[in-house]
Amino acid sequence: MELADKAVGFLLSYISLSVFTYYTFWVIILPFVNSDHFIHRYFLPQEFAILIPVFAGMVLLCFLCIFIGYVMLKSKKKKA
């Protein structure tokens, strides 16, 4: 079981590092590269650099609120 936990941890770390590197390159370095350079084909337009994190944050906040509400309702039923 310990090996499986390490594998999952490594996979999550690798995915997080990849997303961080991609996003950092997209937001910080890409604006200084000429717009006709071939590297621009691998990235979305700059507007999405703001929209995607905002949307992800809103979804995370909604799930967090739903989870807290569910736990509060469940704990209220246990007391009654």
XYZ file of C-alpha atoms in Angstrom:
80
model
C 0.000 0.000 0.000
C 2.856 2.357 0.755
C 4.195 1.973 -2.783
C 0.794 2.873 -4.242
C 0.631 5.988 -2.071
C 4.079 7.050 -3.244
C 3.101 6.473 -6.880
C -0.056 8.559 -6.493
C 1.900 11.286 -4.716
C 4.530 11.319 -7.459
C 1.844 11.461 -10.162
C 0.036 14.342 -8.457
C 3.325 16.210 -7.965
C 4.261 15.684 -11.614
C 0.852 16.907 -12.841
C 0.971 19.956 -10.552
C 4.480 20.860 -11.648
C 3.538 20.439 -15.320
C 0.464 22.653 -15.010
C 2.424 25.270 -13.065
C 5.227 25.302 -15.665
C 2.784 25.496 -18.592
C 0.759 28.300 -17.002
C 3.842 30.265 -15.953
C 5.321 30.065 -19.436
C 1.949 31.003 -20.956
C 1.379 34.051 -18.752
C 4.884 35.399 -18.097
C 7.094 34.455 -21.043
C 4.743 34.107 -24.023
C 3.725 37.811 -24.195
C 7.357 38.672 -24.994
C 7.560 36.213 -27.919
C 6.638 37.395 -31.409
C 3.026 36.567 -32.268
C 4.017 34.777 -35.502
C 6.351 32.366 -33.672
C 5.357 28.679 -33.892
C 5.191 28.317 -30.098
C 1.906 30.264 -30.011
C 0.146 27.281 -31.605
C 0.498 25.322 -28.351
C -1.229 27.887 -26.133
C -4.729 29.295 -25.849
C -5.365 33.037 -26.323
C -4.292 35.261 -23.421
C -7.907 35.944 -22.358
C -8.168 32.369 -21.137
C -5.210 32.915 -18.807
C -7.618 34.827 -16.568
C -10.882 33.049 -17.352
C -9.712 29.494 -16.621
C -8.395 30.165 -13.066
C -11.441 32.311 -12.236
C -13.798 29.580 -13.447
C -11.834 26.887 -11.588
C -11.912 28.991 -8.415
C -15.661 29.498 -8.696
C -16.240 25.767 -9.189
C -13.991 24.974 -6.218
C -15.825 27.523 -4.066
C -19.209 26.071 -5.074
C -18.128 22.519 -4.235
C -16.696 23.714 -0.933
C -19.957 25.458 -0.014
C -21.981 22.379 -0.984
C -19.699 20.141 1.076
C -19.919 22.402 4.136
C -23.696 22.562 3.799
C -23.898 18.779 3.504
C -21.754 18.284 6.604
C -23.812 20.810 8.559
C -27.071 19.108 7.583
C -25.665 15.687 8.389
C -24.422 16.794 11.824
C -27.787 18.426 12.550
C -29.578 15.140 11.840
C -27.248 13.266 14.220
C -28.065 15.645 17.087
C -31.825 15.316 16.577
